[in-house]
Amino acid sequence: EPEVTQTPSHQVTQMGQEVILRCVPISNHLYFYWYRQILGQKVEFLVSFYNNEISEKSEIFDDQFSVERPDGSNFTLKIRSTKLEDSAMYFCASSEEQGQETQYFGPGTRLLVL
Amino acid sequence: GNSVTQMEGPVTLSEEAFLTINCTYTATGYPSLFWYVQYPGEGLQLLLKATKADDKGSNKGFEATYRKETTSFHLEKGSVQVSDSAVYFCALARNTGGFKTIFGAGTRLFVKA
């Protein structure tokens, strides 16, 4: 069964450093998403991406965040200058063409900012 | 705005007990409703879904019915197992320009042998 994959599974970084989280969505999917889950809290929407542009973003997704689909398979989330409060589990998700609301989630990347 | 409210945990049950986790939602229009499960140390897995009123989603002995009149989507299982111990998230999705999913706070379930 096709699945969403994410790398790395864990990332430790120093405050102020840039990190790039990588995702490979399911191959025939067209909508891509990032969510985050701070430890013990709810899963929060960050951004959705379709047709090579952001279709929606939350207030969390400020200028420090960016997303990119650099080739036909990868979908990345970049945090330019990490803060302590960016420590969280980051989930990538993808869904099929419009009308298919079911999103399939990757296993997540646990980011720890020191 | 759109939101999901689910019962606070943790919920602790003995094996073979009946499980109910309540979930209600607020949304304009007709969202799709989901239950996701997160096992310890793992990511989110889709457990079941329902896309319109009166639909019943079911999987692995779990089921939930989309109740438009009460804006609810309660999760039930007749006989829980220790392996069902996890965090359960109720969620909704609508087309807001990208079908973002809105999650409830999660309910942690502990099942004792």
Coordinates of C-alpha atoms in Angstrom, one line a residue:
Chain A
E1 CA 0.0 0.0 0.0
P2 CA 1.5 3.4 -0.9
E3 CA 2.4 5.6 2.0
V4 CA 3.8 9.0 2.8
T5 CA 7.4 9.0 3.9
Q6 CA 9.3 11.6 5.9
T7 CA 13.0 12.1 6.6
P8 CA 14.7 12.4 9.0
S9 CA 12.7 10.7 11.7
H10 CA 14.5 12.8 14.4
Q11 CA 16.4 16.1 14.1
V12 CA 18.2 18.0 16.8
T13 CA 19.3 21.5 16.0
Q14 CA 20.6 24.6 17.7
M15 CA 18.4 27.7 18.1
G16 CA 18.9 30.0 15.1
Q17 CA 19.9 27.2 12.7
E18 CA 18.0 26.4 9.5
V19 CA 16.3 23.0 9.2
I20 CA 14.7 21.3 6.2
L21 CA 12.2 18.6 6.8
R22 CA 11.6 16.3 3.8
C23 CA 8.5 14.4 2.7
V24 CA 7.7 12.1 -0.2
P25 CA 3.9 12.2 -0.7
I26 CA 1.9 9.4 -2.3
S27 CA 2.8 9.5 -6.0
N28 CA -0.6 10.3 -7.6
H29 CA -1.6 12.9 -5.0
L30 CA -1.8 16.5 -5.8
Y31 CA -2.5 18.3 -2.5
F32 CA 0.2 18.5 0.2
Y33 CA 0.2 19.6 3.8
W34 CA 2.3 20.2 6.8
Y35 CA 1.0 19.9 10.4
R36 CA 2.7 20.1 13.7
Q37 CA 2.1 18.6 17.1
I38 CA 3.8 20.1 20.1
L39 CA 4.4 17.4 22.7
G40 CA 1.1 16.5 24.4
Q41 CA -0.9 19.0 22.4
K42 CA -3.3 18.8 19.5
V43 CA -2.3 18.5 15.8
E44 CA -2.2 21.9 14.2
F45 CA -2.5 22.8 10.5
L46 CA 0.5 24.8 9.1
V47 CA 0.1 25.0 5.4
S48 CA -1.5 23.4 2.3
F49 CA 0.1 23.4 -1.1
Y50 CA -1.3 22.7 -4.6
N51 CA -0.2 23.4 -8.1
N52 CA 3.2 24.7 -6.9
E53 CA 1.7 27.3 -4.6
I54 CA 0.4 27.7 -1.1
S55 CA -3.3 27.5 -1.0
E56 CA -3.8 28.2 2.7
K57 CA -1.6 28.8 5.7
S58 CA -2.2 29.3 9.4
E59 CA -1.0 32.1 11.6
I60 CA 1.7 29.8 12.8
F61 CA 3.2 29.7 9.3
D62 CA 5.1 33.0 9.5
D63 CA 8.0 34.3 7.5
Q64 CA 10.4 31.8 9.1
F65 CA 8.6 29.0 7.3
S66 CA 8.6 28.1 3.7
V67 CA 7.6 25.1 1.6
E68 CA 8.8 23.9 -1.7
R69 CA 8.3 21.0 -4.1
P70 CA 11.7 21.0 -5.7
D71 CA 11.1 18.1 -8.0
G72 CA 8.3 15.7 -8.9
S73 CA 8.5 13.7 -5.7
N74 CA 9.7 15.7 -2.7
F75 CA 7.9 18.2 -0.6
T76 CA 9.9 20.2 1.9
L77 CA 9.3 22.4 4.9
K78 CA 12.1 24.9 5.8
I79 CA 12.4 26.7 9.0
R80 CA 15.0 29.5 8.5
S81 CA 16.0 30.4 12.0
T82 CA 14.7 27.9 14.5
K83 CA 13.3 28.9 17.9
L84 CA 12.9 26.8 21.0
E85 CA 9.1 26.8 20.5
D86 CA 9.5 25.1 17.1
S87 CA 10.3 21.9 18.9
A88 CA 7.5 19.6 17.9
M89 CA 6.5 16.6 15.7
Y90 CA 6.0 17.7 12.1
F91 CA 3.7 15.7 10.0
C92 CA 3.4 15.8 6.2
A93 CA 0.2 14.7 4.5
S94 CA -1.1 14.3 1.0
S95 CA -4.4 13.8 -0.7
E96 CA -5.7 13.0 -4.2
E97 CA -7.4 15.4 -6.5
Q98 CA -10.0 17.9 -5.4
G99 CA -13.0 16.4 -3.7
Q100 CA -11.0 13.7 -1.9
E101 CA -10.7 15.0 1.6
T102 CA -9.0 12.1 3.2
Q103 CA -5.4 13.0 4.0
Y104 CA -2.7 10.4 4.4
F105 CA -0.1 11.2 7.0
G106 CA 3.5 10.4 7.2
P107 CA 5.2 9.0 10.3
G108 CA 6.4 12.5 11.3
T109 CA 9.8 14.1 12.0
R110 CA 10.5 14.9 15.7
L111 CA 12.3 18.2 15.8
L112 CA 14.2 19.3 18.9
V113 CA 15.6 22.8 19.1
L114 CA 18.2 23.4 21.8
Chain B
G1 CA -15.3 28.9 12.5
N2 CA -14.7 25.2 12.2
S3 CA -13.8 23.3 15.3
V4 CA -13.8 19.8 16.9
T5 CA -14.4 19.1 20.6
Q6 CA -13.8 15.7 22.0
M7 CA -14.0 14.3 25.5
E8 CA -11.0 14.8 27.7
G9 CA -8.9 11.8 28.7
P10 CA -7.3 9.8 29.8
V11 CA -9.9 7.0 29.5
T12 CA -8.9 3.9 31.4
L13 CA -10.8 0.6 30.6
S14 CA -10.4 -3.0 31.3
E15 CA -9.9 -5.4 28.4
E16 CA -13.2 -6.4 26.7
A17 CA -15.0 -3.3 28.1
F18 CA -17.2 -1.1 25.8
L19 CA -15.6 2.1 24.6
T20 CA -17.2 5.4 23.7
I21 CA -15.2 8.6 22.9
N22 CA -17.5 11.5 22.3
C23 CA -16.8 14.0 19.6
T24 CA -18.9 17.0 18.4
Y25 CA -18.1 19.5 15.7
T26 CA -18.9 23.0 14.5
A27 CA -18.7 23.6 10.8
T28 CA -20.4 25.5 8.1
G29 CA -21.8 23.2 5.3
Y30 CA -21.1 19.5 5.3
P31 CA -17.7 18.5 6.4
S32 CA -16.2 15.0 6.2
L33 CA -15.4 13.5 9.6
F34 CA -12.6 11.3 10.6
W35 CA -11.1 9.4 13.5
Y36 CA -7.3 9.1 13.5
V37 CA -5.3 7.0 15.9
Q38 CA -1.7 7.6 17.2
Y39 CA 0.0 4.7 18.8
P40 CA 2.9 5.4 21.2
G41 CA 5.8 6.8 19.4
E42 CA 4.2 6.6 16.0
G43 CA 2.5 8.9 13.5
L44 CA -1.2 9.4 12.7
Q45 CA -3.2 6.6 11.1
L46 CA -6.6 7.0 9.6
L47 CA -8.9 4.8 11.6
L48 CA -12.3 5.5 9.9
K49 CA -14.2 8.2 8.1
A50 CA -17.7 9.3 7.1
T51 CA -18.4 11.8 4.3
K52 CA -22.1 12.6 4.7
A53 CA -24.9 12.5 7.2
D54 CA -26.0 9.1 8.6
D55 CA -22.9 7.4 7.1
K56 CA -21.2 4.9 9.4
G57 CA -17.5 4.5 9.3
S58 CA -16.0 1.3 10.6
N59 CA -12.6 -0.4 10.9
K60 CA -11.0 -2.9 13.2
G61 CA -14.1 -3.2 15.3
F62 CA -14.4 0.6 15.8
E63 CA -17.3 2.5 14.4
A64 CA -18.7 6.0 14.3
T65 CA -21.9 7.5 12.8
Y66 CA -22.1 10.9 11.3
R67 CA -25.0 12.6 13.1
K68 CA -25.9 15.9 11.5
E69 CA -28.7 16.7 13.9
T70 CA -26.5 16.5 16.9
T71 CA -23.3 17.5 15.1
S72 CA -21.6 14.4 16.6
F73 CA -19.3 11.6 15.5
H74 CA -18.8 9.5 18.6
L75 CA -16.3 6.6 18.4
E76 CA -17.4 3.2 19.8
K77 CA -16.0 -0.3 20.1
G78 CA -17.8 -3.2 21.7
S79 CA -14.8 -4.9 23.3
V80 CA -11.4 -3.1 23.6
Q81 CA -8.0 -4.8 23.7
V82 CA -4.8 -3.8 25.3
S83 CA -3.4 -3.2 21.8
D84 CA -6.1 -0.4 21.4
S85 CA -4.2 1.8 23.9
A86 CA -3.4 4.9 21.9
V87 CA -4.5 8.5 21.5
Y88 CA -7.6 9.0 19.3
F89 CA -8.2 12.2 17.4
C90 CA -11.5 13.3 16.0
A91 CA -11.2 15.5 12.9
L92 CA -13.1 17.3 10.2
A93 CA -12.1 18.4 6.8
R94 CA -13.8 20.9 4.4
N95 CA -12.7 22.5 1.2
T96 CA -11.3 25.8 2.3
G97 CA -8.9 26.1 -0.6
G98 CA -7.0 23.0 0.4
F99 CA -9.0 20.6 2.5
K100 CA -7.1 21.3 5.7
T101 CA -8.0 18.9 8.5
I102 CA -9.0 20.3 11.8
F103 CA -8.2 18.1 14.8
G104 CA -9.7 17.7 18.2
A105 CA -7.4 17.7 21.2
G106 CA -7.1 14.0 21.3
T107 CA -8.3 11.4 23.9
R108 CA -5.8 9.0 25.4
L109 CA -7.1 5.5 26.0
F110 CA -5.4 3.1 28.3
V111 CA -6.7 -0.5 28.3
K112 CA -5.6 -2.8 31.2
A113 CA -5.3 -6.5 30.9

